[in-house]
Structure formats: structure tokens, C-alpha cells
Short mmCIF file of N, CA, C and O in Angstrom, two decimals:
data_model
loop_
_atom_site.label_atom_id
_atom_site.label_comp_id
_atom_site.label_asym_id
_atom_site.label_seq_id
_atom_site.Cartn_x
_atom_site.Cartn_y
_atom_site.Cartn_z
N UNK A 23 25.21 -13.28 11.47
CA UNK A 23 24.39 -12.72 10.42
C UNK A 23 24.80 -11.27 10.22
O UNK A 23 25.00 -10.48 11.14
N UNK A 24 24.89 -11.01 9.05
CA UNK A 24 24.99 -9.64 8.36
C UNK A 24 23.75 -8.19 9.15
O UNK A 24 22.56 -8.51 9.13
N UNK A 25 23.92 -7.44 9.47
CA UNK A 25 23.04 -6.44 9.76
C UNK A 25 22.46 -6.13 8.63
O UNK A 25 21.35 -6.65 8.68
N UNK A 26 22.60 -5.58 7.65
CA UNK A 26 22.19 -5.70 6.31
C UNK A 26 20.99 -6.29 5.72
O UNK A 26 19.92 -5.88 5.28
N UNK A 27 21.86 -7.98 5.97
CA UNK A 27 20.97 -9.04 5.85
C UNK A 27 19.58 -8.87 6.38
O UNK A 27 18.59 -8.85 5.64
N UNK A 28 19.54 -8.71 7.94
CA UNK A 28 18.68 -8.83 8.79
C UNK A 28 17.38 -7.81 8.59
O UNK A 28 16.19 -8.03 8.83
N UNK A 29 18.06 -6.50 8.02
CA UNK A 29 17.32 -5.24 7.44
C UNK A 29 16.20 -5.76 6.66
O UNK A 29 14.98 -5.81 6.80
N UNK A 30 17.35 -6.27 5.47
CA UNK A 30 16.49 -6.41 4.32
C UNK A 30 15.09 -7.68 4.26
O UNK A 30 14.05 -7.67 3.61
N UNK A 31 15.70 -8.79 5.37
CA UNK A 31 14.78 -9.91 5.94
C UNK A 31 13.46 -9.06 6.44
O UNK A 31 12.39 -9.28 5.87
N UNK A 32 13.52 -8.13 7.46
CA UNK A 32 12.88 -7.11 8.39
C UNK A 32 11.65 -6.39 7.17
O UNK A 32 10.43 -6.21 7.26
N UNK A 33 12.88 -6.03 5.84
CA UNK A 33 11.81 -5.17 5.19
C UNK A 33 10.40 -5.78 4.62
O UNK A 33 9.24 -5.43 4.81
N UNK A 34 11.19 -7.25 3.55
CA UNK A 34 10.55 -8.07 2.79
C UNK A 34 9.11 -8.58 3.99
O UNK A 34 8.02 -8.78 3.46
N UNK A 35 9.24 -8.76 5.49
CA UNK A 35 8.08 -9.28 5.66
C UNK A 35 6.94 -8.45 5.92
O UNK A 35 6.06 -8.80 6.72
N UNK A 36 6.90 -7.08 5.12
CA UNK A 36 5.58 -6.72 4.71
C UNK A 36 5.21 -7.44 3.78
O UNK A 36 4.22 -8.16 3.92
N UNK A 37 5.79 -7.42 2.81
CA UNK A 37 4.98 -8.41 1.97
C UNK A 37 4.38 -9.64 2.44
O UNK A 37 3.17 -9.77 2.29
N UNK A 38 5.09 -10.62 3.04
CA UNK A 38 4.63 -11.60 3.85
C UNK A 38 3.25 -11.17 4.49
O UNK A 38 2.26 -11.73 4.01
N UNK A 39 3.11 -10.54 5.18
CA UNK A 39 1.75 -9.72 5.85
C UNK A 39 0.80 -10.01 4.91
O UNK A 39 -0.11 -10.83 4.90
N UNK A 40 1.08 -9.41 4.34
CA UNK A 40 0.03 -8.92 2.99
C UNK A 40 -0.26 -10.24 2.44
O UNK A 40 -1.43 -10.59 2.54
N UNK A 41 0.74 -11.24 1.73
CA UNK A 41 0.39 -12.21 0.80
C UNK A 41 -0.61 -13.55 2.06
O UNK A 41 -1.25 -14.57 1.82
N UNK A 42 -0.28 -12.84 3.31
CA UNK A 42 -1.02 -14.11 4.67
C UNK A 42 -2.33 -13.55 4.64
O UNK A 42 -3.37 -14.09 5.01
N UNK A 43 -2.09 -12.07 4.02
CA UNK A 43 -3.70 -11.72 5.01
C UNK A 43 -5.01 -12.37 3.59
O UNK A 43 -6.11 -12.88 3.82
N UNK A 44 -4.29 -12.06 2.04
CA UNK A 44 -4.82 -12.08 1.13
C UNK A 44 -4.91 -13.70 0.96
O UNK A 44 -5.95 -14.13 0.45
N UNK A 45 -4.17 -14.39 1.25
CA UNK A 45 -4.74 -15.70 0.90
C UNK A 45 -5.93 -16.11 1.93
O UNK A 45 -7.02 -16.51 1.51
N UNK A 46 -5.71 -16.02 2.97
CA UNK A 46 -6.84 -15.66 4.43
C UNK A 46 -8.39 -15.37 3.82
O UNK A 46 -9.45 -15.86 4.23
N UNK A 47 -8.17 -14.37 2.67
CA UNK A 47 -9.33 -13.58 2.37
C UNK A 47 -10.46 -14.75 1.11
O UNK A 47 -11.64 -15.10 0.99
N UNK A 48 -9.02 -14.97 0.36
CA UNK A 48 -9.19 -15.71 -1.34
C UNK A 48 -9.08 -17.07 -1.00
O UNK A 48 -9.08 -17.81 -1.99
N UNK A 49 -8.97 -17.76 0.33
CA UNK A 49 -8.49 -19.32 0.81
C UNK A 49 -10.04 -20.34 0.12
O UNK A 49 -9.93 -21.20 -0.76
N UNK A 50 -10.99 -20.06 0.60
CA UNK A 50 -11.90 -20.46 0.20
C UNK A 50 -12.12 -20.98 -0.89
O UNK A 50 -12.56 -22.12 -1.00
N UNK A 51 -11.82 -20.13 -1.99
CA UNK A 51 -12.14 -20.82 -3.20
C UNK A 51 -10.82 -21.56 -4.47
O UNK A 51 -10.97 -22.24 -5.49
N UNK A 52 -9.71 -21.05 -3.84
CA UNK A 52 -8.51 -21.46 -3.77
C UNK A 52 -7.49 -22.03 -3.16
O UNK A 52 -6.53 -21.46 -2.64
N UNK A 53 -7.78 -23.67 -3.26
CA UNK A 53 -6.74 -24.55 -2.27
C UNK A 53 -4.99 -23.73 -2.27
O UNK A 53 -4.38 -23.23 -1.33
N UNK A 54 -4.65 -23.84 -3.54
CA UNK A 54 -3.87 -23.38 -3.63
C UNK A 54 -2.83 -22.46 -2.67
O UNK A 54 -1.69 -22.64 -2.24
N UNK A 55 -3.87 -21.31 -2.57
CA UNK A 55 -3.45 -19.97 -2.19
C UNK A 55 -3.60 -20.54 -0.39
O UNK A 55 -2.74 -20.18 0.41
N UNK A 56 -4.77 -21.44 0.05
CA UNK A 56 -4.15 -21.68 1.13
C UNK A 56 -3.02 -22.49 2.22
O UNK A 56 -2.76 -22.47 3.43
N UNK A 57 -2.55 -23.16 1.05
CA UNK A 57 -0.73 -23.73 1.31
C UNK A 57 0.20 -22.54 1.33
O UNK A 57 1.09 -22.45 2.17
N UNK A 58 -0.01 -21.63 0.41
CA UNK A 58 0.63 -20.81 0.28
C UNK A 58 0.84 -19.59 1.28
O UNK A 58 1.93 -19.06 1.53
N UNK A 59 -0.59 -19.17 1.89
CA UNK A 59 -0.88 -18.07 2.76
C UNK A 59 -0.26 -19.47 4.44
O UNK A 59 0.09 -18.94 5.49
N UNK A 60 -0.26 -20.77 4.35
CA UNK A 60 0.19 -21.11 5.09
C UNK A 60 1.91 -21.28 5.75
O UNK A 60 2.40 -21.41 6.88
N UNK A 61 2.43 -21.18 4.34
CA UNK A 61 3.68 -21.31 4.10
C UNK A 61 4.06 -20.05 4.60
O UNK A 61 4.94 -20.22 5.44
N UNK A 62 3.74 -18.68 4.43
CA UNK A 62 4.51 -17.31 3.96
C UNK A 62 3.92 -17.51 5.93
O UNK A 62 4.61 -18.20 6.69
N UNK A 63 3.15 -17.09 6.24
CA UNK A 63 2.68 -17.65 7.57
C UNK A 63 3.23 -18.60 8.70
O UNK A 63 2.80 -18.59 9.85
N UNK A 64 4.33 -19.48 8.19
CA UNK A 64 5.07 -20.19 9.04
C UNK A 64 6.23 -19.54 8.84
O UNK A 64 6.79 -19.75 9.91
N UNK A 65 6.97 -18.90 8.22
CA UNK A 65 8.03 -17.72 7.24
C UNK A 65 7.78 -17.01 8.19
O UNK A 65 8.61 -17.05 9.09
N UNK A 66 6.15 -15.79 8.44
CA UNK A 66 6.33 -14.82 9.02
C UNK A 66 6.28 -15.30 10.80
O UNK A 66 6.14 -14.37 11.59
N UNK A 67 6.35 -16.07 11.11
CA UNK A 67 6.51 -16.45 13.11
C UNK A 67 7.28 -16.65 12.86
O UNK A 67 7.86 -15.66 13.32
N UNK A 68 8.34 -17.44 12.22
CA UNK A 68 9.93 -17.74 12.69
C UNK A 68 10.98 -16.16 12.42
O UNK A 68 12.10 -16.01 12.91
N UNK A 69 10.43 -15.37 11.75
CA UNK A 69 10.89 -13.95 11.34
C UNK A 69 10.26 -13.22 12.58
O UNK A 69 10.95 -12.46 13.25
N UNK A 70 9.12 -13.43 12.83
CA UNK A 70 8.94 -12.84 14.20
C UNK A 70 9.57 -12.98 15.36
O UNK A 70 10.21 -12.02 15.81
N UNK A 71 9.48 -14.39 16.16
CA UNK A 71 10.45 -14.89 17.14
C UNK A 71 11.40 -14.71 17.04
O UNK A 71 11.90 -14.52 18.15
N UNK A 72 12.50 -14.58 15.79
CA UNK A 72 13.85 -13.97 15.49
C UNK A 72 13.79 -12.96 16.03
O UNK A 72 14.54 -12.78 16.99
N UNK A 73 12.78 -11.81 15.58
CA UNK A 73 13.15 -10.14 16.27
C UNK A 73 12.54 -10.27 17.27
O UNK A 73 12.96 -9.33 17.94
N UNK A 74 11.60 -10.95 18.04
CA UNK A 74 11.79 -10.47 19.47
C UNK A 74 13.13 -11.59 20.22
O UNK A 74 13.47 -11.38 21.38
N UNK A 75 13.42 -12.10 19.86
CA UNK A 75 15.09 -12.91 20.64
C UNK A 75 16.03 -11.72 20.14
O UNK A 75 16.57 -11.29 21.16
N UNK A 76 16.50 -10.92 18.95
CA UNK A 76 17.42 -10.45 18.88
C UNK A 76 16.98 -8.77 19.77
O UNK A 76 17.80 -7.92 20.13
N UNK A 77 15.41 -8.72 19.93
CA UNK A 77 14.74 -7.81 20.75
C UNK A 77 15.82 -7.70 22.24
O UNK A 77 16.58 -6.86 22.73
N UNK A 78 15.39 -8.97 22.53
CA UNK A 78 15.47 -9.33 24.21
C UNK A 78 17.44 -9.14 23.65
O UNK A 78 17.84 -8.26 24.41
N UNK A 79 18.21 -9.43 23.06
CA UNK A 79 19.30 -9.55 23.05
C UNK A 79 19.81 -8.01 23.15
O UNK A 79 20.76 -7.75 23.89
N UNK A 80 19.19 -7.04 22.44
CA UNK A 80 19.46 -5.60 22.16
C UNK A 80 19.25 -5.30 23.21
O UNK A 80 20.24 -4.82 23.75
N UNK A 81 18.11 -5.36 24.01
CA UNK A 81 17.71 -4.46 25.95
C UNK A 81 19.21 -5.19 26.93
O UNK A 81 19.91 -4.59 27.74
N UNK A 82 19.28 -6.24 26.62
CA UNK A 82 20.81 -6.75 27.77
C UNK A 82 21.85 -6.55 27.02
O UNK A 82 22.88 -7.03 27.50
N UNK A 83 21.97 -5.99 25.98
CA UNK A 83 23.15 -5.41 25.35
C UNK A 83 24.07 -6.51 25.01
O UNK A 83 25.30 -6.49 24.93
N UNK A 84 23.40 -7.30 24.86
CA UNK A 84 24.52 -8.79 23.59
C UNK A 84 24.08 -9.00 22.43
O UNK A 84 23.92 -10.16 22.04
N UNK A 85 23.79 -7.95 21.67
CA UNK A 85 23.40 -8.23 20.16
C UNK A 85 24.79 -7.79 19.66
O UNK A 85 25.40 -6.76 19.94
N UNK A 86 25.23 -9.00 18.68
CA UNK A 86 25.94 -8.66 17.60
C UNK A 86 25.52 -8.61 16.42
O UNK A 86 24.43 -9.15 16.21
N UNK A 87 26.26 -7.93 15.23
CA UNK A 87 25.74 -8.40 13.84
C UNK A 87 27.17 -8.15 13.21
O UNK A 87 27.98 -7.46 13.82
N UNK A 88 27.55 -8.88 11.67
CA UNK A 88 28.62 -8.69 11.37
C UNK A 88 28.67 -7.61 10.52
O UNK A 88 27.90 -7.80 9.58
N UNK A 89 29.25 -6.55 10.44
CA UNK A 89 29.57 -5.47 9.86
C UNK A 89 29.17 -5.91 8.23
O UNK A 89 29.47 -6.94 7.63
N UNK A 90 28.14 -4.35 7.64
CA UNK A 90 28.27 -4.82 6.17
C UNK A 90 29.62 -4.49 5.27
O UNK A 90 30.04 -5.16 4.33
N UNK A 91 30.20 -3.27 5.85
CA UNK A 91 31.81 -3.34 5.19
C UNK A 91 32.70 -4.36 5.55
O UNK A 91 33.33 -4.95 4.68
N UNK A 92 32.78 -4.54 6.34
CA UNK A 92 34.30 -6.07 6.70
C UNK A 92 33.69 -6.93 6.97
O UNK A 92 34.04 -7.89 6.28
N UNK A 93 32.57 -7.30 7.93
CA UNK A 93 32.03 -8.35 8.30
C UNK A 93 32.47 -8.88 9.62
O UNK A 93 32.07 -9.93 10.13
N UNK A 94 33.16 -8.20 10.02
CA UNK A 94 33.69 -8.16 11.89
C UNK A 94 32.63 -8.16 12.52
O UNK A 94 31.72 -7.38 12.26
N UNK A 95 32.58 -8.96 13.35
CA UNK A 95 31.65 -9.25 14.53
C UNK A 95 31.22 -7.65 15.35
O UNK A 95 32.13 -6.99 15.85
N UNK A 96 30.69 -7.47 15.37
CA UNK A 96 30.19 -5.65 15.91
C UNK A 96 29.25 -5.68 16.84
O UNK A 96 28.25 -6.32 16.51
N UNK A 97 29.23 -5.04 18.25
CA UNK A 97 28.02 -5.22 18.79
C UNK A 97 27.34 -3.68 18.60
O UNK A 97 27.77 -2.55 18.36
N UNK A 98 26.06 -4.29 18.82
CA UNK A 98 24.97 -3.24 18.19
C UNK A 98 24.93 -1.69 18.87
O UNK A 98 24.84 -1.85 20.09
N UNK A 99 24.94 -0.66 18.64
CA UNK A 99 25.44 0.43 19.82
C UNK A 99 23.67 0.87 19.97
O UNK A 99 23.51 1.18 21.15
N UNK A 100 22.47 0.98 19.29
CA UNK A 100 21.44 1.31 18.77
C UNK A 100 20.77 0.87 18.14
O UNK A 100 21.10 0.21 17.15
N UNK A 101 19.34 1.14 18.61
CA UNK A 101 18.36 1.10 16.93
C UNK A 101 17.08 1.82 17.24
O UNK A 101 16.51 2.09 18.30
N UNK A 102 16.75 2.10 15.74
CA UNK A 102 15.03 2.76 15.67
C UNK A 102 14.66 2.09 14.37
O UNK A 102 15.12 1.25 13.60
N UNK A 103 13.29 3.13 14.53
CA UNK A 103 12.36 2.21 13.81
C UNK A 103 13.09 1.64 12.26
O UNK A 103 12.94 0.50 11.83
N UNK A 104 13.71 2.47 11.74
CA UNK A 104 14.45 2.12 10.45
C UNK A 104 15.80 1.92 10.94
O UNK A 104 16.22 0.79 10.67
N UNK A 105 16.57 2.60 11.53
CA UNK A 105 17.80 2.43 12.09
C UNK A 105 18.69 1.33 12.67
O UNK A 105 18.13 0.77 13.62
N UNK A 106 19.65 0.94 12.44
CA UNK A 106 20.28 0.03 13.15
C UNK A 106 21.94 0.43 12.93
O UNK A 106 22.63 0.37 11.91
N UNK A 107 22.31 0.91 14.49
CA UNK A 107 23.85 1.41 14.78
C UNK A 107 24.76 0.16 15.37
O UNK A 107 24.57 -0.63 16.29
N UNK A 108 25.66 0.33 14.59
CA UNK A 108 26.71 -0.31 14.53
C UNK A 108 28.00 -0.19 15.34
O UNK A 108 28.70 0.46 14.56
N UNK A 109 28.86 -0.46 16.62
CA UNK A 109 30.09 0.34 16.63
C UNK A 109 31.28 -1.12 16.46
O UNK A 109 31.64 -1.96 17.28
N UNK A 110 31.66 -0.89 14.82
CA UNK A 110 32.47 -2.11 14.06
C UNK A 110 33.76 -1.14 14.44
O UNK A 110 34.01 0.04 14.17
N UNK A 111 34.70 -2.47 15.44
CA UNK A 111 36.18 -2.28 15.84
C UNK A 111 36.94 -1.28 14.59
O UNK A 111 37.27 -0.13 14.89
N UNK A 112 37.22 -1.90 12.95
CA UNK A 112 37.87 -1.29 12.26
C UNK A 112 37.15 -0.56 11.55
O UNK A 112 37.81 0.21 10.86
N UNK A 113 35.26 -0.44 11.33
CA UNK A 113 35.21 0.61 10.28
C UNK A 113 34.88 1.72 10.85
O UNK A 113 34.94 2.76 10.20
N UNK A 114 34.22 1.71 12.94
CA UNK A 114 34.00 2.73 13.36
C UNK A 114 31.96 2.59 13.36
O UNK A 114 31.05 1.76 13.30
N UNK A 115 32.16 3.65 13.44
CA UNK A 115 29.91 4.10 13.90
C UNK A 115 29.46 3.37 12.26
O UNK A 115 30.13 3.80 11.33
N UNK A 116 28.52 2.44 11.96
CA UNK A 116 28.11 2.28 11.08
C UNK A 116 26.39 2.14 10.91
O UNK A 116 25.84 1.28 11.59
N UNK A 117 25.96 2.57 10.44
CA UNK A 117 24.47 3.17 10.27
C UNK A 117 23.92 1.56 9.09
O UNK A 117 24.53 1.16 8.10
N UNK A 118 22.82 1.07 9.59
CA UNK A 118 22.44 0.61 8.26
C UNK A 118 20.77 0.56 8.45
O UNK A 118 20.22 0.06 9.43
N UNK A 119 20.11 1.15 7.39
CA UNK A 119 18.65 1.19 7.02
C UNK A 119 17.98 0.72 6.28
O UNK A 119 18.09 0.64 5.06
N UNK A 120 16.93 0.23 7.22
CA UNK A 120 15.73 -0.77 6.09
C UNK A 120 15.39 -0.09 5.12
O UNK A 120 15.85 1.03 5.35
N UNK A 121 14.75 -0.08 3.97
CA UNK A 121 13.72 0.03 3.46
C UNK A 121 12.75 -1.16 3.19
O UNK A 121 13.13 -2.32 3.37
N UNK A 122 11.34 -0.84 2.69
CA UNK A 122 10.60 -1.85 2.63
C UNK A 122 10.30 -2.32 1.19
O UNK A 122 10.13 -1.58 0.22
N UNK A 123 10.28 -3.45 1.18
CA UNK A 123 10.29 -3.84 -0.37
C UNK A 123 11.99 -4.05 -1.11
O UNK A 123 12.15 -4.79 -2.08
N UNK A 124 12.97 -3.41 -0.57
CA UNK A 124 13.59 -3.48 -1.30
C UNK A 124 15.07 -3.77 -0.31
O UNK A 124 14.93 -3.97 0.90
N UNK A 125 16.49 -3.77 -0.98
CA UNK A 125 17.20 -4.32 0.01
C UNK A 125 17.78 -3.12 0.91
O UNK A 125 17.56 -1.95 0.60
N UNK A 126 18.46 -3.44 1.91
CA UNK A 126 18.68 -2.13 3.16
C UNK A 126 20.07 -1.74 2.56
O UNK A 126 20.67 -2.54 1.84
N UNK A 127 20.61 -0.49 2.89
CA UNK A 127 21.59 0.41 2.97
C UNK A 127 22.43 0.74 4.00
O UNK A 127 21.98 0.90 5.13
N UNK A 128 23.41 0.83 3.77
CA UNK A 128 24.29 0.84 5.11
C UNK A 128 25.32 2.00 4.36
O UNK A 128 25.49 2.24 3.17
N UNK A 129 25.93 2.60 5.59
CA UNK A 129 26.79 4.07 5.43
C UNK A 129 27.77 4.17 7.12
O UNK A 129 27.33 3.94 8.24
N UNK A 130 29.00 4.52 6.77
CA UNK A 130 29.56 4.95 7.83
C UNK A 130 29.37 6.25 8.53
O UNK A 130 29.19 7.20 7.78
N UNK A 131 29.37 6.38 9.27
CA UNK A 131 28.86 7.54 9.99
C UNK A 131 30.59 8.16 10.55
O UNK A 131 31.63 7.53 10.75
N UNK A 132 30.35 9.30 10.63
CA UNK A 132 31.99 10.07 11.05
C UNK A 132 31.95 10.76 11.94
O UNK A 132 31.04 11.49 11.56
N UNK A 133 32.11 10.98 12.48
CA UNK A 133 32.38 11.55 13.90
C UNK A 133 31.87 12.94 13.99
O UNK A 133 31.57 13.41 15.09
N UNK A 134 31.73 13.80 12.63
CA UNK A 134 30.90 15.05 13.45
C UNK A 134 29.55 14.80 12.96
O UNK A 134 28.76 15.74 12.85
N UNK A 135 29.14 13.27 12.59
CA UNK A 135 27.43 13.57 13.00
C UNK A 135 27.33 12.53 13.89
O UNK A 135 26.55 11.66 13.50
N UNK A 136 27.85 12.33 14.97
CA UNK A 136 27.52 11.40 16.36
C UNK A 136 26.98 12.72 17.08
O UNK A 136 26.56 12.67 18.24
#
């Protein structure tokens, strides 16, 4: 999987949150909305269990992700709360950041800001 990818997966499930907690609220008088708040709800645990496995993978230091410039297999050097460091064989330190709502960003990083 793309780091990128994974960002932008990471960002979108606020919304998920939100559309589980609001059907939760509106379920009652709308069958509808509670297939739906069930659905985004089975969406948000398998997105969960993903980040704590790629969690547990990052603390023993075997997380890979494939680079968003080449797509080379890269293992992960870092991460924070928005952050996720990259050290990709041919492009070098690569930085890529969530945002929420929208898709993540990625940038090479150069050697005098390590």
C-alpha cells in the first residue's frame, strides 16, 4: 500500500466518526440511516484494526509503505500525529501528511532539514 494512500484512508475516517455517531443519534426514526451508520461502522473497525496492526508493525520496526514518488517498497523511518517518514532507497527522506477531509501530501525532504 501507498503511504499516501494510507494518509488519506487515516484522514477520511473522521467523517466516518461523525456519519456513525449521527445515524446513532437519527437511527430511530430512520431505518435507513441505521444500515448506513452500520455500514460506515463496520468501515470504521476494519480501518481501526488496520492502524493498530500497522501500529504494532511501526514499534518492531517492519512497517513498509510504497513510496508516493516511485512506489519502491520503503520502510517507515517515523511518524507523528500528521507525519509519516519515509527512508525510500532511490528518492531518499520522504515526508507525507494527512490532512483531514481531504487527500494527503507528500514532499521530499533534503538533507539540511533532517
Amino acid at each position: 500500500m501507498n503511504a499516501k494512500t494510507w494518509q488519506t484512508v487515516c484522514g477520511f475516517s473522521v467523517a466516518l466518526f461523525v456519519a456513525v455517531a449521527a445515524s446513532f443519534i437519527f437511527s430511530p426514526s430512520q431505518p435507513l440511516l441505521r444500515y448506513l451508520g452500520a455500514a460506515c461502522l463496520a468501515i470504521l473497525i476494519v480501518v481501526g484494526f488496520t492502524g493498530a496492526w500497522f501500529g504494532l508493525l511501526l514499534c518492531l520496526g517492519r512497517l513498509h509503505f510504497g513510496c508516493p514518488f516511485c512506489g519502491t517498497r520503503s520502510p517507515v523511518a517515523g511518524a507523528t500525529k500528521k507525519h509519516l517518514y519515509l527512508e525510500c532507497p532511490s528518492c531518499g527522506p520522504v515526508c507525507v501528511t494527512s490532512r483531514p477531509f481531504r487527500t494527503a501530501t507528500a514532499s521530499r525532504l533534503s538533507a539540511e532539514t533532517q
